[in-house]
C-alpha cells in the first residue's frame, strides 16, 4: 500500500469481497486504485501472508463434527479436495460460528488457515471460511478474550 502514497482525504476505489470481522461487515480488498495507480494482491500474497496463513480452496468431500479436549462446543472438521487436486483436512471452527454458511458435501469453500493438527494428523485450522457467498471469521481459541467475546 505504501506505493500508493495514500493521504487523508484521497479518493480510492477498492475491489474485493465482503467478509465479517468481529461481527461487522467489511470489504476484503483484492485491488486498490488511488491517484491514478492500482495495486492488486498477487497470487503469492493471496496464498500466504506474513502471519503464516494460507488460502485453501476446493470442494468439501466429507464433513464431521468433533469435540476437542478443553472446548465445550463441537467443531466442524472437513475434508477438502483442493483446486490443485490434493486432499486436505481442515478444522473450520465451532459449529455455531458456521451455521450461516450451511456447509454440505459438494460445496465450494475457501479457507484462510494456519497449519496445525487434528488427532495427530496434519490439518488446516481455519481463521476465515467462505462458502455459499458468505464469510465467517473464526477466532483462534488461544485468543481467549477475543474468542469469548465472539461466542456471546
mmCIF file of N, CA and C in Angstrom, residues 20-147:
data_model
loop_
_atom_site.group_PDB
_atom_site.id
_atom_site.type_symbol
_atom_site.label_atom_id
_atom_site.label_comp_id
_atom_site.label_asym_id
_atom_site.label_seq_id
_atom_site.Cartn_x
_atom_site.Cartn_y
_atom_site.Cartn_z
ATOM 1 N N UNK A 20 -16.821 -10.779 7.299
ATOM 2 C CA UNK A 20 -17.185 -10.301 8.636
ATOM 3 C C UNK A 20 -15.959 -10.361 9.528
ATOM 4 N N UNK A 21 -15.725 -9.282 10.265
ATOM 5 C CA UNK A 21 -14.673 -9.221 11.264
ATOM 6 C C UNK A 21 -15.326 -8.732 12.546
ATOM 7 N N UNK A 22 -15.207 -9.535 13.609
ATOM 8 C CA UNK A 22 -15.850 -9.193 14.883
ATOM 9 C C UNK A 22 -17.320 -8.819 14.699
ATOM 10 N N UNK A 23 -18.026 -9.630 13.917
ATOM 11 C CA UNK A 23 -19.457 -9.452 13.653
ATOM 12 C C UNK A 23 -19.805 -8.163 12.925
ATOM 13 N N UNK A 24 -18.838 -7.543 12.270
ATOM 14 C CA UNK A 24 -19.101 -6.346 11.460
ATOM 15 C C UNK A 24 -18.730 -6.663 10.019
ATOM 16 N N UNK A 25 -19.601 -6.276 9.079
ATOM 17 C CA UNK A 25 -19.324 -6.483 7.663
ATOM 18 C C UNK A 25 -18.216 -5.545 7.220
ATOM 19 N N UNK A 26 -17.276 -6.071 6.457
ATOM 20 C CA UNK A 26 -16.166 -5.294 5.915
ATOM 21 C C UNK A 26 -15.909 -5.758 4.489
ATOM 22 N N UNK A 27 -15.119 -4.979 3.773
ATOM 23 C CA UNK A 27 -14.708 -5.348 2.428
ATOM 24 C C UNK A 27 -13.258 -5.802 2.490
ATOM 25 N N UNK A 28 -12.988 -7.028 2.038
ATOM 26 C CA UNK A 28 -11.630 -7.556 1.993
ATOM 27 C C UNK A 28 -11.078 -7.230 0.606
ATOM 28 N N UNK A 29 -10.125 -6.318 0.558
ATOM 29 C CA UNK A 29 -9.639 -5.766 -0.713
ATOM 30 C C UNK A 29 -8.864 -6.784 -1.533
ATOM 31 N N UNK A 30 -9.107 -6.786 -2.838
ATOM 32 C CA UNK A 30 -8.333 -7.561 -3.805
ATOM 33 C C UNK A 30 -7.533 -6.629 -4.719
ATOM 34 N N UNK A 31 -8.102 -5.414 -4.977
ATOM 35 C CA UNK A 31 -7.439 -4.436 -5.836
ATOM 36 C C UNK A 31 -7.779 -3.047 -5.313
ATOM 37 N N UNK A 32 -6.769 -2.179 -5.240
ATOM 38 C CA UNK A 32 -6.960 -0.810 -4.759
ATOM 39 C C UNK A 32 -6.409 0.147 -5.805
ATOM 40 N N UNK A 33 -7.206 1.166 -6.154
ATOM 41 C CA UNK A 33 -6.782 2.192 -7.105
ATOM 42 C C UNK A 33 -6.864 3.548 -6.419
ATOM 43 N N UNK A 34 -5.764 4.326 -6.540
ATOM 44 C CA UNK A 34 -5.724 5.675 -5.969
ATOM 45 C C UNK A 34 -4.685 6.487 -6.722
ATOM 46 N N UNK A 35 -4.962 7.769 -6.881
ATOM 47 C CA UNK A 35 -4.013 8.683 -7.527
ATOM 48 C C UNK A 35 -3.533 8.162 -8.882
ATOM 49 N N UNK A 36 -4.427 7.510 -9.627
ATOM 50 C CA UNK A 36 -4.085 7.018 -10.957
ATOM 51 C C UNK A 36 -3.260 5.747 -10.972
ATOM 52 N N UNK A 37 -2.992 5.149 -9.813
ATOM 53 C CA UNK A 37 -2.221 3.903 -9.741
ATOM 54 C C UNK A 37 -3.059 2.820 -9.090
ATOM 55 N N UNK A 38 -2.791 1.564 -9.467
ATOM 56 C CA UNK A 38 -3.509 0.428 -8.895
ATOM 57 C C UNK A 38 -2.526 -0.592 -8.356
ATOM 58 N N UNK A 39 -2.937 -1.267 -7.293
ATOM 59 C CA UNK A 39 -2.186 -2.428 -6.827
ATOM 60 C C UNK A 39 -3.171 -3.566 -6.636
ATOM 61 N N UNK A 40 -2.714 -4.766 -6.916
ATOM 62 C CA UNK A 40 -3.512 -5.972 -6.722
ATOM 63 C C UNK A 40 -2.711 -6.928 -5.865
ATOM 64 N N UNK A 41 -3.438 -7.743 -5.087
ATOM 65 C CA UNK A 41 -2.745 -8.808 -4.377
ATOM 66 C C UNK A 41 -2.301 -9.811 -5.419
ATOM 67 N N UNK A 42 -1.012 -10.129 -5.431
ATOM 68 C CA UNK A 42 -0.575 -11.146 -6.383
ATOM 69 C C UNK A 42 -0.920 -12.517 -5.827
ATOM 70 N N UNK A 43 -0.783 -13.553 -6.634
ATOM 71 C CA UNK A 43 -1.191 -14.899 -6.242
ATOM 72 C C UNK A 43 -0.474 -15.354 -4.978
ATOM 73 N N UNK A 44 0.804 -15.033 -4.857
ATOM 74 C CA UNK A 44 1.547 -15.456 -3.676
ATOM 75 C C UNK A 44 1.012 -14.767 -2.424
ATOM 76 N N UNK A 45 0.691 -13.479 -2.514
ATOM 77 C CA UNK A 45 0.131 -12.775 -1.366
ATOM 78 C C UNK A 45 -1.222 -13.355 -0.998
ATOM 79 N N UNK A 46 -1.999 -13.750 -2.000
ATOM 80 C CA UNK A 46 -3.302 -14.329 -1.707
ATOM 81 C C UNK A 46 -3.156 -15.707 -1.086
ATOM 82 N N UNK A 47 -2.119 -16.459 -1.461
ATOM 83 C CA UNK A 47 -1.942 -17.805 -0.942
ATOM 84 C C UNK A 47 -1.447 -17.815 0.495
ATOM 85 N N UNK A 48 -0.499 -16.918 0.814
ATOM 86 C CA UNK A 48 0.067 -16.952 2.155
ATOM 87 C C UNK A 48 0.543 -15.568 2.541
ATOM 88 N N UNK A 49 0.222 -15.134 3.753
ATOM 89 C CA UNK A 49 0.675 -13.835 4.203
ATOM 90 C C UNK A 49 1.703 -13.994 5.308
ATOM 91 N N UNK A 50 2.184 -12.887 5.864
ATOM 92 C CA UNK A 50 3.268 -12.912 6.833
ATOM 93 C C UNK A 50 2.927 -13.644 8.121
ATOM 94 N N UNK A 51 1.674 -13.811 8.446
ATOM 95 C CA UNK A 51 1.313 -14.466 9.696
ATOM 96 C C UNK A 51 1.272 -15.984 9.565
ATOM 97 N N UNK A 52 1.666 -16.537 8.432
ATOM 98 C CA UNK A 52 1.675 -17.978 8.241
ATOM 99 C C UNK A 52 0.343 -18.535 7.787
ATOM 100 N N UNK A 53 -0.588 -17.677 7.414
ATOM 101 C CA UNK A 53 -1.882 -18.142 6.936
ATOM 102 C C UNK A 53 -1.791 -18.507 5.464
ATOM 103 N N UNK A 54 -2.543 -19.515 5.082
ATOM 104 C CA UNK A 54 -2.582 -19.954 3.687
ATOM 105 C C UNK A 54 -4.032 -20.024 3.240
ATOM 106 N N UNK A 55 -4.261 -19.716 1.974
ATOM 107 C CA UNK A 55 -5.597 -19.814 1.391
ATOM 108 C C UNK A 55 -5.726 -21.201 0.750
ATOM 109 N N UNK A 56 -6.729 -21.953 1.200
ATOM 110 C CA UNK A 56 -7.003 -23.290 0.678
ATOM 111 C C UNK A 56 -8.389 -23.249 0.049
ATOM 112 N N UNK A 57 -8.468 -23.568 -1.244
ATOM 113 C CA UNK A 57 -9.751 -23.550 -1.957
ATOM 114 C C UNK A 57 -10.015 -24.910 -2.570
ATOM 115 N N UNK A 58 -11.274 -25.314 -2.561
ATOM 116 C CA UNK A 58 -11.638 -26.577 -3.173
ATOM 117 C C UNK A 58 -13.072 -26.941 -2.864
ATOM 118 N N UNK A 59 -13.338 -28.253 -2.920
ATOM 119 C CA UNK A 59 -14.690 -28.760 -2.728
ATOM 120 C C UNK A 59 -14.720 -29.655 -1.492
ATOM 121 N N UNK A 60 -15.730 -29.468 -0.650
ATOM 122 C CA UNK A 60 -15.882 -30.303 0.540
ATOM 123 C C UNK A 60 -16.305 -31.703 0.107
ATOM 124 N N UNK A 61 -15.524 -32.714 0.535
ATOM 125 C CA UNK A 61 -15.846 -34.095 0.183
ATOM 126 C C UNK A 61 -16.327 -34.904 1.383
ATOM 127 N N UNK A 62 -16.110 -34.389 2.600
ATOM 128 C CA UNK A 62 -16.575 -35.086 3.797
ATOM 129 C C UNK A 62 -16.683 -34.087 4.944
ATOM 130 N N UNK A 63 -17.706 -34.225 5.771
ATOM 131 C CA UNK A 63 -17.866 -33.357 6.945
ATOM 132 C C UNK A 63 -18.124 -34.227 8.166
ATOM 133 N N UNK A 64 -17.635 -33.757 9.305
ATOM 134 C CA UNK A 64 -17.964 -34.407 10.569
ATOM 135 C C UNK A 64 -17.848 -33.380 11.683
ATOM 136 N N UNK A 65 -18.554 -33.637 12.769
ATOM 137 C CA UNK A 65 -18.466 -32.783 13.947
ATOM 138 C C UNK A 65 -17.585 -33.495 14.961
ATOM 139 N N UNK A 66 -16.755 -32.717 15.653
ATOM 140 C CA UNK A 66 -15.824 -33.300 16.615
ATOM 141 C C UNK A 66 -15.769 -32.453 17.878
ATOM 142 N N UNK A 67 -15.538 -33.120 18.997
ATOM 143 C CA UNK A 67 -15.308 -32.434 20.273
ATOM 144 C C UNK A 67 -13.809 -32.523 20.551
ATOM 145 N N UNK A 68 -13.251 -31.414 21.058
ATOM 146 C CA UNK A 68 -11.834 -31.381 21.401
ATOM 147 C C UNK A 68 -11.681 -31.078 22.878
ATOM 148 N N UNK A 69 -10.689 -31.707 23.471
ATOM 149 C CA UNK A 69 -10.406 -31.512 24.893
ATOM 150 C C UNK A 69 -10.233 -30.023 25.197
ATOM 151 N N UNK A 70 -10.887 -29.562 26.250
ATOM 152 C CA UNK A 70 -10.766 -28.165 26.656
ATOM 153 C C UNK A 70 -11.773 -27.228 26.007
ATOM 154 N N UNK A 71 -12.643 -27.767 25.150
ATOM 155 C CA UNK A 71 -13.649 -26.945 24.468
ATOM 156 C C UNK A 71 -15.030 -27.537 24.716
ATOM 157 N N UNK A 72 -15.987 -26.681 25.010
ATOM 158 C CA UNK A 72 -17.341 -27.135 25.316
ATOM 159 C C UNK A 72 -18.174 -27.443 24.085
ATOM 160 N N UNK A 73 -17.892 -26.782 22.981
ATOM 161 C CA UNK A 73 -18.764 -26.975 21.818
ATOM 162 C C UNK A 73 -18.115 -27.834 20.739
ATOM 163 N N UNK A 74 -18.943 -28.269 19.791
ATOM 164 C CA UNK A 74 -18.471 -29.101 18.689
ATOM 165 C C UNK A 74 -17.830 -28.236 17.609
ATOM 166 N N UNK A 75 -16.848 -28.828 16.923
ATOM 167 C CA UNK A 75 -16.158 -28.181 15.816
ATOM 168 C C UNK A 75 -16.482 -28.939 14.536
ATOM 169 N N UNK A 76 -16.468 -28.226 13.401
ATOM 170 C CA UNK A 76 -16.682 -28.876 12.119
ATOM 171 C C UNK A 76 -15.328 -29.172 11.479
ATOM 172 N N UNK A 77 -15.104 -30.454 11.205
ATOM 173 C CA UNK A 77 -13.883 -30.898 10.537
ATOM 174 C C UNK A 77 -14.299 -31.419 9.168
ATOM 175 N N UNK A 78 -13.624 -30.942 8.124
ATOM 176 C CA UNK A 78 -13.989 -31.336 6.760
ATOM 177 C C UNK A 78 -12.771 -31.837 6.001
ATOM 178 N N UNK A 79 -13.043 -32.612 4.981
ATOM 179 C CA UNK A 79 -12.015 -32.976 4.011
ATOM 180 C C UNK A 79 -12.298 -32.149 2.768
ATOM 181 N N UNK A 80 -11.247 -31.542 2.221
ATOM 182 C CA UNK A 80 -11.384 -30.679 1.048
ATOM 183 C C UNK A 80 -10.531 -31.244 -0.076
ATOM 184 N N UNK A 81 -11.144 -31.431 -1.247
ATOM 185 C CA UNK A 81 -10.400 -31.747 -2.465
ATOM 186 C C UNK A 81 -10.014 -30.402 -3.051
ATOM 187 N N UNK A 82 -8.717 -30.043 -2.972
ATOM 188 C CA UNK A 82 -8.297 -28.701 -3.372
ATOM 189 C C UNK A 82 -8.350 -28.523 -4.879
ATOM 190 N N UNK A 83 -8.312 -27.269 -5.292
ATOM 191 C CA UNK A 83 -8.307 -26.951 -6.722
ATOM 192 C C UNK A 83 -7.063 -27.507 -7.409
ATOM 193 N N UNK A 84 -6.006 -27.808 -6.631
ATOM 194 C CA UNK A 84 -4.777 -28.378 -7.182
ATOM 195 C C UNK A 84 -4.820 -29.906 -7.196
ATOM 196 N N UNK A 85 -5.916 -30.507 -6.688
ATOM 197 C CA UNK A 85 -6.076 -31.955 -6.717
ATOM 198 C C UNK A 85 -5.665 -32.669 -5.443
ATOM 199 N N UNK A 86 -5.164 -31.946 -4.442
ATOM 200 C CA UNK A 86 -4.785 -32.563 -3.176
ATOM 201 C C UNK A 86 -6.020 -32.733 -2.297
ATOM 202 N N UNK A 87 -5.920 -33.642 -1.341
ATOM 203 C CA UNK A 87 -6.974 -33.812 -0.355
ATOM 204 C C UNK A 87 -6.408 -33.395 0.997
ATOM 205 N N UNK A 88 -7.072 -32.443 1.668
ATOM 206 C CA UNK A 88 -6.588 -31.938 2.951
ATOM 207 C C UNK A 88 -7.718 -31.958 3.974
ATOM 208 N N UNK A 89 -7.324 -32.004 5.240
ATOM 209 C CA UNK A 89 -8.278 -31.919 6.340
ATOM 210 C C UNK A 89 -8.227 -30.507 6.890
ATOM 211 N N UNK A 90 -9.400 -29.954 7.220
ATOM 212 C CA UNK A 90 -9.458 -28.615 7.800
ATOM 213 C C UNK A 90 -10.441 -28.598 8.965
ATOM 214 N N UNK A 91 -10.006 -28.004 10.070
ATOM 215 C CA UNK A 91 -10.894 -27.729 11.197
ATOM 216 C C UNK A 91 -11.455 -26.343 10.936
ATOM 217 N N UNK A 92 -12.733 -26.267 10.588
ATOM 218 C CA UNK A 92 -13.337 -24.990 10.225
ATOM 219 C C UNK A 92 -13.761 -24.168 11.433
ATOM 220 N N UNK A 93 -13.709 -24.751 12.627
ATOM 221 C CA UNK A 93 -14.039 -23.999 13.829
ATOM 222 C C UNK A 93 -15.338 -24.455 14.454
ATOM 223 N N UNK A 94 -15.784 -23.721 15.484
ATOM 224 C CA UNK A 94 -17.017 -24.083 16.187
ATOM 225 C C UNK A 94 -18.225 -24.100 15.246
ATOM 226 N N UNK A 95 -19.025 -25.146 15.367
ATOM 227 C CA UNK A 95 -20.216 -25.300 14.528
ATOM 228 C C UNK A 95 -21.104 -24.061 14.618
ATOM 229 N N UNK A 96 -21.206 -23.472 15.811
ATOM 230 C CA UNK A 96 -22.080 -22.307 15.991
ATOM 231 C C UNK A 96 -21.642 -21.106 15.159
ATOM 232 N N UNK A 97 -20.351 -21.012 14.822
ATOM 233 C CA UNK A 97 -19.845 -19.892 14.024
ATOM 234 C C UNK A 97 -20.085 -20.114 12.530
ATOM 235 N N UNK A 98 -20.484 -21.331 12.148
ATOM 236 C CA UNK A 98 -20.579 -21.691 10.730
ATOM 237 C C UNK A 98 -22.011 -21.899 10.243
ATOM 238 N N UNK A 99 -22.988 -21.770 11.130
ATOM 239 C CA UNK A 99 -24.375 -22.075 10.765
ATOM 240 C C UNK A 99 -24.860 -21.286 9.559
ATOM 241 N N UNK A 100 -24.459 -20.028 9.447
ATOM 242 C CA UNK A 100 -24.944 -19.189 8.340
ATOM 243 C C UNK A 100 -24.396 -19.640 6.986
ATOM 244 N N UNK A 101 -23.333 -20.454 6.991
ATOM 245 C CA UNK A 101 -22.746 -20.908 5.725
ATOM 246 C C UNK A 101 -23.460 -22.126 5.154
ATOM 247 N N UNK A 102 -24.212 -22.867 5.980
ATOM 248 C CA UNK A 102 -24.960 -24.043 5.534
ATOM 249 C C UNK A 102 -24.066 -24.993 4.731
ATOM 250 N N UNK A 103 -22.944 -25.413 5.332
ATOM 251 C CA UNK A 103 -21.955 -26.239 4.635
ATOM 252 C C UNK A 103 -22.420 -27.679 4.465
ATOM 253 N N UNK A 104 -22.177 -28.213 3.247
ATOM 254 C CA UNK A 104 -22.537 -29.588 2.923
ATOM 255 C C UNK A 104 -21.491 -30.168 1.989
ATOM 256 N N UNK A 105 -21.471 -31.507 1.895
ATOM 257 C CA UNK A 105 -20.594 -32.153 0.923
ATOM 258 C C UNK A 105 -20.900 -31.608 -0.467
ATOM 259 N N UNK A 106 -19.850 -31.358 -1.238
ATOM 260 C CA UNK A 106 -20.004 -30.839 -2.590
ATOM 261 C C UNK A 106 -19.893 -29.335 -2.691
ATOM 262 N N UNK A 107 -19.982 -28.624 -1.557
ATOM 263 C CA UNK A 107 -19.876 -27.161 -1.578
ATOM 264 C C UNK A 107 -18.456 -26.716 -1.901
ATOM 265 N N UNK A 108 -18.358 -25.649 -2.681
ATOM 266 C CA UNK A 108 -17.068 -24.993 -2.904
ATOM 267 C C UNK A 108 -16.769 -24.156 -1.663
ATOM 268 N N UNK A 109 -15.513 -24.184 -1.215
ATOM 269 C CA UNK A 109 -15.133 -23.475 0.001
ATOM 270 C C UNK A 109 -13.736 -22.882 -0.166
ATOM 271 N N UNK A 110 -13.522 -21.723 0.437
ATOM 272 C CA UNK A 110 -12.192 -21.121 0.519
ATOM 273 C C UNK A 110 -11.930 -20.847 1.988
ATOM 274 N N UNK A 111 -10.787 -21.323 2.458
ATOM 275 C CA UNK A 111 -10.436 -21.227 3.870
ATOM 276 C C UNK A 111 -9.108 -20.500 4.000
ATOM 277 N N UNK A 112 -9.054 -19.511 4.871
ATOM 278 C CA UNK A 112 -7.799 -18.872 5.245
ATOM 279 C C UNK A 112 -7.405 -19.539 6.550
ATOM 280 N N UNK A 113 -6.276 -20.270 6.555
ATOM 281 C CA UNK A 113 -5.963 -21.139 7.683
ATOM 282 C C UNK A 113 -4.465 -21.188 7.972
ATOM 283 N N UNK A 114 -4.167 -21.665 9.166
ATOM 284 C CA UNK A 114 -2.785 -21.923 9.553
ATOM 285 C C UNK A 114 -2.641 -23.430 9.721
ATOM 286 N N UNK A 115 -1.417 -23.912 9.577
ATOM 287 C CA UNK A 115 -1.198 -25.344 9.680
ATOM 288 C C UNK A 115 -1.233 -25.778 11.136
ATOM 289 N N UNK A 116 -1.846 -26.922 11.377
ATOM 290 C CA UNK A 116 -1.932 -27.483 12.717
ATOM 291 C C UNK A 116 -2.168 -28.972 12.608
ATOM 292 N N UNK A 117 -2.864 -29.537 13.582
ATOM 293 C CA UNK A 117 -3.159 -30.964 13.517
ATOM 294 C C UNK A 117 -4.510 -31.248 14.161
ATOM 295 N N UNK A 118 -5.137 -32.307 13.693
ATOM 296 C CA UNK A 118 -6.374 -32.819 14.261
ATOM 297 C C UNK A 118 -6.125 -34.290 14.544
ATOM 298 N N UNK A 119 -6.196 -34.671 15.820
ATOM 299 C CA UNK A 119 -5.922 -36.050 16.239
ATOM 300 C C UNK A 119 -4.586 -36.551 15.704
ATOM 301 N N UNK A 120 -3.564 -35.704 15.771
ATOM 302 C CA UNK A 120 -2.218 -36.080 15.359
ATOM 303 C C UNK A 120 -1.978 -36.060 13.865
ATOM 304 N N UNK A 121 -2.989 -35.732 13.085
ATOM 305 C CA UNK A 121 -2.865 -35.698 11.625
ATOM 306 C C UNK A 121 -2.775 -34.243 11.159
ATOM 307 N N UNK A 122 -1.886 -33.969 10.195
ATOM 308 C CA UNK A 122 -1.740 -32.609 9.680
ATOM 309 C C UNK A 122 -3.076 -32.104 9.162
ATOM 310 N N UNK A 123 -3.413 -30.873 9.555
ATOM 311 C CA UNK A 123 -4.687 -30.277 9.151
ATOM 312 C C UNK A 123 -4.531 -28.768 9.079
ATOM 313 N N UNK A 124 -5.479 -28.120 8.430
ATOM 314 C CA UNK A 124 -5.529 -26.659 8.373
ATOM 315 C C UNK A 124 -6.549 -26.195 9.396
ATOM 316 N N UNK A 125 -6.167 -25.192 10.191
ATOM 317 C CA UNK A 125 -7.025 -24.648 11.240
ATOM 318 C C UNK A 125 -7.536 -23.296 10.744
ATOM 319 N N UNK A 126 -8.825 -23.209 10.481
ATOM 320 C CA UNK A 126 -9.413 -22.038 9.824
ATOM 321 C C UNK A 126 -9.443 -20.809 10.721
ATOM 322 N N UNK A 127 -9.203 -19.660 10.090
ATOM 323 C CA UNK A 127 -9.441 -18.362 10.720
ATOM 324 C C UNK A 127 -10.520 -17.596 9.955
ATOM 325 N N UNK A 128 -10.736 -17.995 8.697
ATOM 326 C CA UNK A 128 -11.805 -17.414 7.888
ATOM 327 C C UNK A 128 -12.308 -18.499 6.949
ATOM 328 N N UNK A 129 -13.626 -18.605 6.813
ATOM 329 C CA UNK A 129 -14.238 -19.599 5.933
ATOM 330 C C UNK A 129 -15.220 -18.875 5.023
ATOM 331 N N UNK A 130 -15.100 -19.129 3.704
ATOM 332 C CA UNK A 130 -16.021 -18.524 2.738
ATOM 333 C C UNK A 130 -16.660 -19.637 1.912
ATOM 334 N N UNK A 131 -17.995 -19.637 1.903
ATOM 335 C CA UNK A 131 -18.753 -20.613 1.113
ATOM 336 C C UNK A 131 -20.157 -20.065 0.913
ATOM 337 N N UNK A 132 -20.783 -20.461 -0.169
ATOM 338 C CA UNK A 132 -22.173 -20.066 -0.443
ATOM 339 C C UNK A 132 -22.364 -18.554 -0.334
ATOM 340 N N UNK A 133 -21.377 -17.804 -0.855
ATOM 341 C CA UNK A 133 -21.405 -16.339 -0.911
ATOM 342 C C UNK A 133 -21.472 -15.685 0.468
ATOM 343 N N UNK A 134 -21.000 -16.394 1.489
ATOM 344 C CA UNK A 134 -20.944 -15.856 2.854
ATOM 345 C C UNK A 134 -19.558 -16.126 3.436
ATOM 346 N N UNK A 135 -19.177 -15.295 4.399
ATOM 347 C CA UNK A 135 -17.878 -15.438 5.050
ATOM 348 C C UNK A 135 -18.070 -15.475 6.560
ATOM 349 N N UNK A 136 -17.365 -16.391 7.213
ATOM 350 C CA UNK A 136 -17.367 -16.462 8.678
ATOM 351 C C UNK A 136 -15.936 -16.286 9.168
ATOM 352 N N UNK A 137 -15.760 -15.404 10.149
ATOM 353 C CA UNK A 137 -14.462 -15.216 10.790
ATOM 354 C C UNK A 137 -14.423 -16.127 12.009
ATOM 355 N N UNK A 138 -13.331 -16.885 12.140
ATOM 356 C CA UNK A 138 -13.207 -17.841 13.230
ATOM 357 C C UNK A 138 -12.077 -17.385 14.148
ATOM 358 N N UNK A 139 -12.379 -17.030 15.390
ATOM 359 C CA UNK A 139 -11.324 -16.604 16.308
ATOM 360 C C UNK A 139 -10.448 -17.781 16.707
ATOM 361 N N UNK A 140 -9.188 -17.521 16.954
ATOM 362 C CA UNK A 140 -8.257 -18.544 17.417
ATOM 363 C C UNK A 140 -8.602 -18.869 18.868
ATOM 364 N N UNK A 141 -8.821 -20.139 19.225
ATOM 365 C CA UNK A 141 -9.221 -20.479 20.593
ATOM 366 C C UNK A 141 -8.227 -20.025 21.663
ATOM 367 N N UNK A 142 -6.953 -19.879 21.320
ATOM 368 C CA UNK A 142 -5.973 -19.422 22.309
ATOM 369 C C UNK A 142 -6.079 -17.929 22.570
ATOM 370 N N UNK A 143 -6.773 -17.208 21.707
ATOM 371 C CA UNK A 143 -7.014 -15.779 21.907
ATOM 372 C C UNK A 143 -8.292 -15.684 22.741
ATOM 373 N N UNK A 144 -8.182 -16.023 24.036
ATOM 374 C CA UNK A 144 -9.372 -16.252 24.851
ATOM 375 C C UNK A 144 -10.264 -15.035 24.976
ATOM 376 N N UNK A 145 -9.701 -13.850 25.083
ATOM 377 C CA UNK A 145 -10.552 -12.665 25.218
ATOM 378 C C UNK A 145 -11.384 -12.474 23.955
ATOM 379 N N UNK A 146 -10.746 -12.550 22.793
ATOM 380 C CA UNK A 146 -11.456 -12.394 21.525
ATOM 381 C C UNK A 146 -12.430 -13.550 21.331
ATOM 382 N N UNK A 147 -11.987 -14.778 21.668
ATOM 383 C CA UNK A 147 -12.808 -15.965 21.479
ATOM 384 C C UNK A 147 -14.077 -15.869 22.318
#
